[in-house]
PDB file of C-alpha atoms in Angstrom:
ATOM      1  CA  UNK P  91     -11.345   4.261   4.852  1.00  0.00           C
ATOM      2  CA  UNK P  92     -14.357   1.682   4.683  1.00  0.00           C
ATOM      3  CA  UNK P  93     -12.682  -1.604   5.365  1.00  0.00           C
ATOM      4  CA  UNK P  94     -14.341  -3.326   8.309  1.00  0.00           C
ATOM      5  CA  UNK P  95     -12.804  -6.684   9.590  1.00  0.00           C
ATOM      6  CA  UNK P  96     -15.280  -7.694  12.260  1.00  0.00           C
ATOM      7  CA  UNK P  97     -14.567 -10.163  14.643  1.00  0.00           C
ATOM      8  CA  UNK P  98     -18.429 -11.958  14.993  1.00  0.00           C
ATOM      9  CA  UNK P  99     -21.707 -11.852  13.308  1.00  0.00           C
ATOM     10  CA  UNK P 100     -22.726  -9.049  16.066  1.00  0.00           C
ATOM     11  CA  UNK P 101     -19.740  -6.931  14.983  1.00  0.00           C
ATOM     12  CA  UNK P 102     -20.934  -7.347  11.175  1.00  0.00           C
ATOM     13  CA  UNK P 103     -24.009  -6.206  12.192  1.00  0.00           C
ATOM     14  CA  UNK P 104     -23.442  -3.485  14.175  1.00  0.00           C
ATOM     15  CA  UNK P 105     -20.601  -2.104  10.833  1.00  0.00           C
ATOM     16  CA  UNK P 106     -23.526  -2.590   8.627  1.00  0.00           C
ATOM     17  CA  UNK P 107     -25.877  -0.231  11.049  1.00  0.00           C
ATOM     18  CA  UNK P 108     -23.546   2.236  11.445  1.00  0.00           C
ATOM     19  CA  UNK P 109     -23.180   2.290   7.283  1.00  0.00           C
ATOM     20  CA  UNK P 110     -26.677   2.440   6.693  1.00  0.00           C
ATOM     21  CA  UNK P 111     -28.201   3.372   9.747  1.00  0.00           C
ATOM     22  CA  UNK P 112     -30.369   6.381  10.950  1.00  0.00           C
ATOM     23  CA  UNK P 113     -28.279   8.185  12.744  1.00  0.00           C
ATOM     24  CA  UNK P 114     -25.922   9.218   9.040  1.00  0.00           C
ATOM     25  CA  UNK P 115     -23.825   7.109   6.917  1.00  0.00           C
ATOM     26  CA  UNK P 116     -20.248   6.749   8.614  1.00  0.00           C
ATOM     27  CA  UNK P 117     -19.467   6.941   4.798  1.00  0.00           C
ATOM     28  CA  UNK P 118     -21.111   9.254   2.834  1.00  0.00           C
ATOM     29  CA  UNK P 119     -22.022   8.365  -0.828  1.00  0.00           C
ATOM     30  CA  UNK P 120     -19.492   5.733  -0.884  1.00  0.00           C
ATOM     31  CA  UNK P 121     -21.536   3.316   1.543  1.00  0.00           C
ATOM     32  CA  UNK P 122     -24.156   3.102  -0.515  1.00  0.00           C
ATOM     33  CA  UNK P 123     -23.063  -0.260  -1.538  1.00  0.00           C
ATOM     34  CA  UNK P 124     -21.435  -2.783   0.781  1.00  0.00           C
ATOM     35  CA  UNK P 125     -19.686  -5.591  -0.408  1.00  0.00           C
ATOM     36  CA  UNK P 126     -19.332  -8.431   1.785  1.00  0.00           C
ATOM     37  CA  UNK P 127     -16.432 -10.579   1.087  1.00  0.00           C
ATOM     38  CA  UNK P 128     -14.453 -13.509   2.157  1.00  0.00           C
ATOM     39  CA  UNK P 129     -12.393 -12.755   5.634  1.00  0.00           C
ATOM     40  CA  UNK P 130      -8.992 -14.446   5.558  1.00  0.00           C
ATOM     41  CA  UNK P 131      -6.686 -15.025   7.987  1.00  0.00           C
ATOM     42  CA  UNK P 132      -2.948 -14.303   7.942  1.00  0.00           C
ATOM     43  CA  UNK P 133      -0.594 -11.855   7.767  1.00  0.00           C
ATOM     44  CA  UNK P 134      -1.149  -8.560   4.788  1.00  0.00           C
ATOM     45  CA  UNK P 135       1.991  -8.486   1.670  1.00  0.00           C
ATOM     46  CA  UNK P 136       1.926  -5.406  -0.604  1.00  0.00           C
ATOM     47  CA  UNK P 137       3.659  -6.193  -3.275  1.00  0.00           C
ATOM     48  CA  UNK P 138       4.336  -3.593  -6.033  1.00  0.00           C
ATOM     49  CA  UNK P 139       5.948  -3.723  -9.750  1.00  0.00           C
ATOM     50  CA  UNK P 140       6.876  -1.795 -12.685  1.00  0.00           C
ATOM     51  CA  UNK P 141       5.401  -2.471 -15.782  1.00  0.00           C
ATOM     52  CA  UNK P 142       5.685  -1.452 -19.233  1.00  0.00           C
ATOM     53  CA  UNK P 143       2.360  -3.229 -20.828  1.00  0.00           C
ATOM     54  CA  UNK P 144       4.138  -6.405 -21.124  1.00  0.00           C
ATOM     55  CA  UNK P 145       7.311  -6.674 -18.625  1.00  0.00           C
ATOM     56  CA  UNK P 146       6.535  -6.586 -15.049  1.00  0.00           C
ATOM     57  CA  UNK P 147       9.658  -5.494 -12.599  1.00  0.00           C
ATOM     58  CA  UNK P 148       8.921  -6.509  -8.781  1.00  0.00           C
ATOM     59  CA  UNK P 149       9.731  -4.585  -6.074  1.00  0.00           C
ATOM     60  CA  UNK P 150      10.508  -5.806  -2.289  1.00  0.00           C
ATOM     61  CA  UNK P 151       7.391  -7.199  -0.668  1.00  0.00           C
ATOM     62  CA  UNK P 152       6.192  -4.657   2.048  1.00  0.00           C
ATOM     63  CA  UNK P 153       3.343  -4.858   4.920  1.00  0.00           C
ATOM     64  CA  UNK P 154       1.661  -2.318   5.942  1.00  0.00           C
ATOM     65  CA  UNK P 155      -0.227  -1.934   9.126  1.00  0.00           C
ATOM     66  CA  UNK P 156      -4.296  -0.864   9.105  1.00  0.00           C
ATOM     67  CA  UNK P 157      -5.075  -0.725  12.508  1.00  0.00           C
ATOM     68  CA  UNK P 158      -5.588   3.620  14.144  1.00  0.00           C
ATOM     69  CA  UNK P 159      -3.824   1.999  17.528  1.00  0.00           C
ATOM     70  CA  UNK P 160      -0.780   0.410  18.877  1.00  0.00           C
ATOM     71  CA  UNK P 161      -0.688  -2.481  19.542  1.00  0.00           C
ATOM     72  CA  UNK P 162      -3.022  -3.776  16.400  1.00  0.00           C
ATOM     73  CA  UNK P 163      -6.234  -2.202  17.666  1.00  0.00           C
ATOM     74  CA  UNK P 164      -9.084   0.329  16.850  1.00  0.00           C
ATOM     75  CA  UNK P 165     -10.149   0.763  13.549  1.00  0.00           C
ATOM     76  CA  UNK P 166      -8.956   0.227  10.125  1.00  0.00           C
ATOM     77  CA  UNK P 167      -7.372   3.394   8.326  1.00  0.00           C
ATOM     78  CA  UNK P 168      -5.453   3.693   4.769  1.00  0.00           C
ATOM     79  CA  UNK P 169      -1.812   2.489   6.651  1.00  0.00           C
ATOM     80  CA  UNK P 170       0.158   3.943   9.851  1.00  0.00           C
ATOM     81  CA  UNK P 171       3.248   2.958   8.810  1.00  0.00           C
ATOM     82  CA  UNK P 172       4.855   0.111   6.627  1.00  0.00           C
ATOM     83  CA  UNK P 173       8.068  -1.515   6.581  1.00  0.00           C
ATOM     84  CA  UNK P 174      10.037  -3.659   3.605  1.00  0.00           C
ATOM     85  CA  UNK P 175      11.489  -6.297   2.940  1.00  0.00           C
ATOM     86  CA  UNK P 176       8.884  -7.649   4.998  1.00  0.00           C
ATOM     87  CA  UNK P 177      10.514 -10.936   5.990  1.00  0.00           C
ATOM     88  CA  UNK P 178       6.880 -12.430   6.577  1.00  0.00           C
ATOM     89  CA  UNK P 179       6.763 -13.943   3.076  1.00  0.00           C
ATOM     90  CA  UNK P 180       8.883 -16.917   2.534  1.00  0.00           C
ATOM     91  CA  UNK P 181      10.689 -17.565  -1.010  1.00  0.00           C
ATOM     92  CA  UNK P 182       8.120 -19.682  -2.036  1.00  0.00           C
ATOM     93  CA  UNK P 183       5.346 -17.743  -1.688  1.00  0.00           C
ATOM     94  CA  UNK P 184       6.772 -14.244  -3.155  1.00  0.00           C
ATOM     95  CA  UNK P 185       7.431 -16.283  -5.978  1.00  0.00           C
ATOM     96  CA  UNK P 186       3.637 -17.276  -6.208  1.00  0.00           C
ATOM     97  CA  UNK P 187       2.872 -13.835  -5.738  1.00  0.00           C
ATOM     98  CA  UNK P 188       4.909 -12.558  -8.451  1.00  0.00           C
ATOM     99  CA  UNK P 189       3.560 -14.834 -10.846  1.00  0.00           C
ATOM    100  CA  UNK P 190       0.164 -13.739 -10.118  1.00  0.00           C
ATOM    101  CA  UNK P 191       1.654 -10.253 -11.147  1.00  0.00           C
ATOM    102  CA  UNK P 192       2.900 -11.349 -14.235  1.00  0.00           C
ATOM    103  CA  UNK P 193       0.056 -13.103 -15.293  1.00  0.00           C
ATOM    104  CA  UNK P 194      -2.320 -10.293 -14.365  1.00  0.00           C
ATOM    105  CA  UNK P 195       0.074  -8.028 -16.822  1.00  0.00           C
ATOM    106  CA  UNK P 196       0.105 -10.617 -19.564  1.00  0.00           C
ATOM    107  CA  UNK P 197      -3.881 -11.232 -19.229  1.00  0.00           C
ATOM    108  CA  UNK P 198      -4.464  -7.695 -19.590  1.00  0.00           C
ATOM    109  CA  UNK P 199      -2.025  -7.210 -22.527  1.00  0.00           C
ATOM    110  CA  UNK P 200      -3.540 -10.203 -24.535  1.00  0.00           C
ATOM    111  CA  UNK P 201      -6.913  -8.826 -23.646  1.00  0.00           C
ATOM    112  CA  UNK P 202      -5.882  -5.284 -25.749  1.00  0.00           C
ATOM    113  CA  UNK P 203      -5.132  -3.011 -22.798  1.00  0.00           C
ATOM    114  CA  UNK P 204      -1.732  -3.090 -21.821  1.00  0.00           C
ATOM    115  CA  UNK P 205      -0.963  -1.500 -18.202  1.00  0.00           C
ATOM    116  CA  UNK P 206       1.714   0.863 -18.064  1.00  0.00           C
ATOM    117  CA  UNK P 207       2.582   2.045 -15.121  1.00  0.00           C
ATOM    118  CA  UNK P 208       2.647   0.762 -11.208  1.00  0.00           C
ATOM    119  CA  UNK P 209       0.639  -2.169 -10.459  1.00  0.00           C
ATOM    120  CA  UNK P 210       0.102  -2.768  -6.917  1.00  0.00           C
ATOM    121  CA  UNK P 211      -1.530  -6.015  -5.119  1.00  0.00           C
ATOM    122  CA  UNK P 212      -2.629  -6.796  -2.050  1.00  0.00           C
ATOM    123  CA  UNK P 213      -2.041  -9.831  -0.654  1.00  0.00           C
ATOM    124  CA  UNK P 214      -3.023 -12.439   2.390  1.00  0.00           C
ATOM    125  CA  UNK P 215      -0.793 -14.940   3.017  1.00  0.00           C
ATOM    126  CA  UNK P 216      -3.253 -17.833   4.558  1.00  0.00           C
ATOM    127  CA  UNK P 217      -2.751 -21.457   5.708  1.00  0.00           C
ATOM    128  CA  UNK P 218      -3.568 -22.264   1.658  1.00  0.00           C
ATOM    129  CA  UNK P 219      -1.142 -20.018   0.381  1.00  0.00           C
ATOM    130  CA  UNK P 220      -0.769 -16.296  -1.026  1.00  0.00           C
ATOM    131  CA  UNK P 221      -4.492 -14.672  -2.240  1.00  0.00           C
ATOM    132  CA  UNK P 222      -4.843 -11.706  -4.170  1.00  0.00           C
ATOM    133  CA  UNK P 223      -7.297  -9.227  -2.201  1.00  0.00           C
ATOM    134  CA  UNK P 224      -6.858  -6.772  -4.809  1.00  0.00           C
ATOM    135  CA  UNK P 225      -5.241  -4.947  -7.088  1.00  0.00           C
ATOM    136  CA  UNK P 226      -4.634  -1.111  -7.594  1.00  0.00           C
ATOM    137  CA  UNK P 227      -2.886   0.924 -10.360  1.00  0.00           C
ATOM    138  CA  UNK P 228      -0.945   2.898  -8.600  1.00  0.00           C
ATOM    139  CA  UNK P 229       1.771   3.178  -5.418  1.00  0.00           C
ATOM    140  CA  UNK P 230       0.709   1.831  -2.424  1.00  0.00           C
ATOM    141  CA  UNK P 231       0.746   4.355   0.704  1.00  0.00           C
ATOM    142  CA  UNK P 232       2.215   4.268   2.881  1.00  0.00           C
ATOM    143  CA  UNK P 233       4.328   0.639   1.610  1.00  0.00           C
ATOM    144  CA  UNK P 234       5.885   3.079  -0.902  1.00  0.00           C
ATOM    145  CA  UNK P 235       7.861   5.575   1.461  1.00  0.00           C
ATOM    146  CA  UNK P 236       9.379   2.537   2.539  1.00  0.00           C
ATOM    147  CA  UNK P 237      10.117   0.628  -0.606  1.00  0.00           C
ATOM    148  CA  UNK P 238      11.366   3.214  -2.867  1.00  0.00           C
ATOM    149  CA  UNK P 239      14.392   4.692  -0.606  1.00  0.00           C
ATOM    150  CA  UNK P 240      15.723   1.050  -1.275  1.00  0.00           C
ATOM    151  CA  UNK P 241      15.900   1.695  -4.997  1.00  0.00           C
ATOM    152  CA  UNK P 242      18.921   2.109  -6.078  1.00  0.00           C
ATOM    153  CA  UNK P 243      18.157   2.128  -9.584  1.00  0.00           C
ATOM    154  CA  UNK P 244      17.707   5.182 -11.123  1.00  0.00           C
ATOM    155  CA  UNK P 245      14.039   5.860 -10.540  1.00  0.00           C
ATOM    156  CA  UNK P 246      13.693   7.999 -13.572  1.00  0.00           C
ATOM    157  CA  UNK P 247      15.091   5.554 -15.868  1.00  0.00           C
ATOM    158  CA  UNK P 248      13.202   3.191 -14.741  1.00  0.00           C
ATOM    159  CA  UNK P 249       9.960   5.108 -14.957  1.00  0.00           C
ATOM    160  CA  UNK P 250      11.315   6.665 -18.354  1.00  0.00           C
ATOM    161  CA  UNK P 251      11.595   2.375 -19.691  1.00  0.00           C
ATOM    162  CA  UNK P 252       8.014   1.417 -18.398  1.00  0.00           C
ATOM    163  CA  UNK P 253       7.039   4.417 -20.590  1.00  0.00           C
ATOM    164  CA  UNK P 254       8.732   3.972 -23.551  1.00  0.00           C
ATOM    165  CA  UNK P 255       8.208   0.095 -23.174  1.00  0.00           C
ATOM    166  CA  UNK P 256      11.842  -0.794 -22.668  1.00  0.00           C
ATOM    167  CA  UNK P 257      11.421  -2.555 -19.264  1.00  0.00           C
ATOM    168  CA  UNK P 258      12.867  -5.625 -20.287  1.00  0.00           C
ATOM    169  CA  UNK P 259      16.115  -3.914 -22.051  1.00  0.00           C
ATOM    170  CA  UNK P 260      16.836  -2.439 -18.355  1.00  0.00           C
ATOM    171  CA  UNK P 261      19.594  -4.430 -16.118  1.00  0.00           C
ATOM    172  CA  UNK P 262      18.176  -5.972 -13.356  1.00  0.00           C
ATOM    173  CA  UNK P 263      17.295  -3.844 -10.556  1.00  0.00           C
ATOM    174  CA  UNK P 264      18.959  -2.730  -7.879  1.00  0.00           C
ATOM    175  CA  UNK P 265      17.997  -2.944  -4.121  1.00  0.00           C
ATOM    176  CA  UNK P 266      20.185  -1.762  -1.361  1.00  0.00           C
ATOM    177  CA  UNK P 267      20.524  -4.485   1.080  1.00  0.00           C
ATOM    178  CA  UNK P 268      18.827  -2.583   4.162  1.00  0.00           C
ATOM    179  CA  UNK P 269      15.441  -2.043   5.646  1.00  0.00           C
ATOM    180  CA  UNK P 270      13.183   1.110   5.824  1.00  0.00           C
ATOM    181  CA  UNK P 271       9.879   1.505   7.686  1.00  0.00           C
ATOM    182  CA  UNK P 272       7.545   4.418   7.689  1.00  0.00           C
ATOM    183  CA  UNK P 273       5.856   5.577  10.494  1.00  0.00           C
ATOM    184  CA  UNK P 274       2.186   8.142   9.604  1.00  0.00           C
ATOM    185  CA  UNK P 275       1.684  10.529  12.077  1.00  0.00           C
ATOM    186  CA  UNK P 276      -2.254  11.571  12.093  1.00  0.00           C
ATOM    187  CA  UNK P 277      -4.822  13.815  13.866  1.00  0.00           C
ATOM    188  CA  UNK P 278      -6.495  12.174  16.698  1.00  0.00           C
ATOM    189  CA  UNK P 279      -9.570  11.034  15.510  1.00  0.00           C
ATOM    190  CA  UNK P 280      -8.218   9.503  12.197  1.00  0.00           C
ATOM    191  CA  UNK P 281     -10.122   7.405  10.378  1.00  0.00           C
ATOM    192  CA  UNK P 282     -13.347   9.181  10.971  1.00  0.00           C
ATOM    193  CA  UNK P 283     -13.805  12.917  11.812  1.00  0.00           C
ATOM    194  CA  UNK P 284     -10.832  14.819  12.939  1.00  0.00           C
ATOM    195  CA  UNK P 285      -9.622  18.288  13.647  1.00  0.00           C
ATOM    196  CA  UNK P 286      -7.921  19.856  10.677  1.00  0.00           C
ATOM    197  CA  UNK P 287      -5.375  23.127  10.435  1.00  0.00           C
ATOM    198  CA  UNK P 288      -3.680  21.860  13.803  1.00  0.00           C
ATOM    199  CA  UNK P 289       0.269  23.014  14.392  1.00  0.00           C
ATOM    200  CA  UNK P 290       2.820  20.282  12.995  1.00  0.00           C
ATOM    201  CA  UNK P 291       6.077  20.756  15.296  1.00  0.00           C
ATOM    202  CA  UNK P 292       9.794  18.819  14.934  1.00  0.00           C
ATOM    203  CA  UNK P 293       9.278  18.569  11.019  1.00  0.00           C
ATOM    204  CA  UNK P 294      12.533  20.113  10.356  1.00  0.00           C
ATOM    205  CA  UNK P 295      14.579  17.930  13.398  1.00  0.00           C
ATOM    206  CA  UNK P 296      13.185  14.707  12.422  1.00  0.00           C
ATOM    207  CA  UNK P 297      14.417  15.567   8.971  1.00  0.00           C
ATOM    208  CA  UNK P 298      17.548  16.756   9.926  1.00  0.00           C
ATOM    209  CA  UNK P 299      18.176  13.153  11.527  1.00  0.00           C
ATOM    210  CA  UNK P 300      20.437   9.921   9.986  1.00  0.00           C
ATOM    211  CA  UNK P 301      18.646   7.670   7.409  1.00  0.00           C
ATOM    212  CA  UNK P 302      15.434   9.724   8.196  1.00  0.00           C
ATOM    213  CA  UNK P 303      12.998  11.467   5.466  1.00  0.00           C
ATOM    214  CA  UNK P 304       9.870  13.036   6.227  1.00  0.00           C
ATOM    215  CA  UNK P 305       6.926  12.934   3.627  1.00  0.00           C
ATOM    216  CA  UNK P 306       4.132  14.886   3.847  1.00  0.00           C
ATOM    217  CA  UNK P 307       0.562  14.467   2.994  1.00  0.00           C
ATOM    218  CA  UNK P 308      -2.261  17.125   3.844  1.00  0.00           C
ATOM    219  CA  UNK P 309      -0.091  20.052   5.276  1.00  0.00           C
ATOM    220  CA  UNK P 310       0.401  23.708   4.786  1.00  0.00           C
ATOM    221  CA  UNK P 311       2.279  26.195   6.128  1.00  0.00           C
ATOM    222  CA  UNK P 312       0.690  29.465   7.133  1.00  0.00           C
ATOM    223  CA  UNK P 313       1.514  31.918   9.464  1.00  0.00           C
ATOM    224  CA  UNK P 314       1.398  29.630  12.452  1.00  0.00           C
ATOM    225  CA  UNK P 315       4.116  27.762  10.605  1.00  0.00           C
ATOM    226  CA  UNK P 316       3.458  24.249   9.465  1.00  0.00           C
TER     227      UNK P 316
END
């Protein structure tokens, strides 16, 4: 999806060629610009909230995983699969990270634009503590197909209070003590160019099994089926 982590200056390089280079943009329009940033070290938190313009509701902290391969290789994609409560976050630091949440919510109420809504950040947890990579205003995918299923909450109400700006009104919220972890099945070839109508088979058994949902993204079902 555009990230790049690269290992050495020659792997920079070589990302930066194959975004600009003659032989097509590997991103279209959007690599136009490259940013380069800080790369830090240490393992990836998702952490998502409710808010309601001025309370801000946490959920469990989640981590995703980037990497197209097992076994943390090949290139970055949007998330493969995510799993929560991620136990990689101690006490300490989610409660640094939440703060950061709240304070983002309160700095852009006092500021004259509330957020309502889901507010999402990204976070590395490095040898200097929890940094914000960045935010989005919106669910995370794939972190939310396994955060959500733990809600045990009404979900509407809950969406109905960040509305109506009654978040802090609500009881606390409830979280089923379990885990859940979300596994993306994708077209060979995913990030970059893939085939596309391909057959999906074992939709219906997976779905049938325990504890297991199955979300879908990008299918259709034809005559073929799914």
């Amino acid at each position: 999806e555009g990230p790049v982590a690269p290992g050495d200056a020659a792997a920079a390089l070589a990302a930066v060629d194959e975004m600009f280079g003659d032989g097509g943009a590997a991103f279209g329009a959007a690599g136009d610009v490259v940013v380069v940033e800080e790369q830090m070290e240490g393992p990836e938190i998702s952490l998502l909230a409710f808010c309601d313009g001025e309370a801000c509701a946490c959920m469990p902290p989640a981590q995703d995983h980037k990497r197209a391969w097992d076994g943390d290789r090949g290139p970055n994609t949007g998330g493969m699969g995510a799993y929560a409560p991620s136990p990689q976050i101690s006490a300490a630091e989610l409660a640094t990270a939440e703060e950061m949440m709240r304070a983002a919510v309160r700095g852009l109420q006092e500021e004259g634009r509330p957020f309502v809504g889901c507010l999402y950040g990204g976070f590395m947890l490095t040898a200097d503590g929890p940094k914000l990579l960045e935010f989005n205003a919106r669910f995370g995918d794939p972190e939310t197909q396994a955060v959500l299923p733990l809600l045990e909450s009404d979900c509407f109400e809950v969406m109905r209070a960040c509305a109506t700006g009654r978040l802090a009104a609500l009881p606390p919220l409830r979280w089923a003590d379990a885990v859940a972890a979300t596994v993306v099945v994708a077209a060979g070839g995913y990030p970059k160019k893939y085939a596309k109508g391909l057959p999906v088979a074992g939709v219906d058994e997976a779905g049938g099994l325990p504890g297991v949902r199955v979300f879908h993204a990008g299918t259709r079902r034809g005559a073929r089926g799914l």
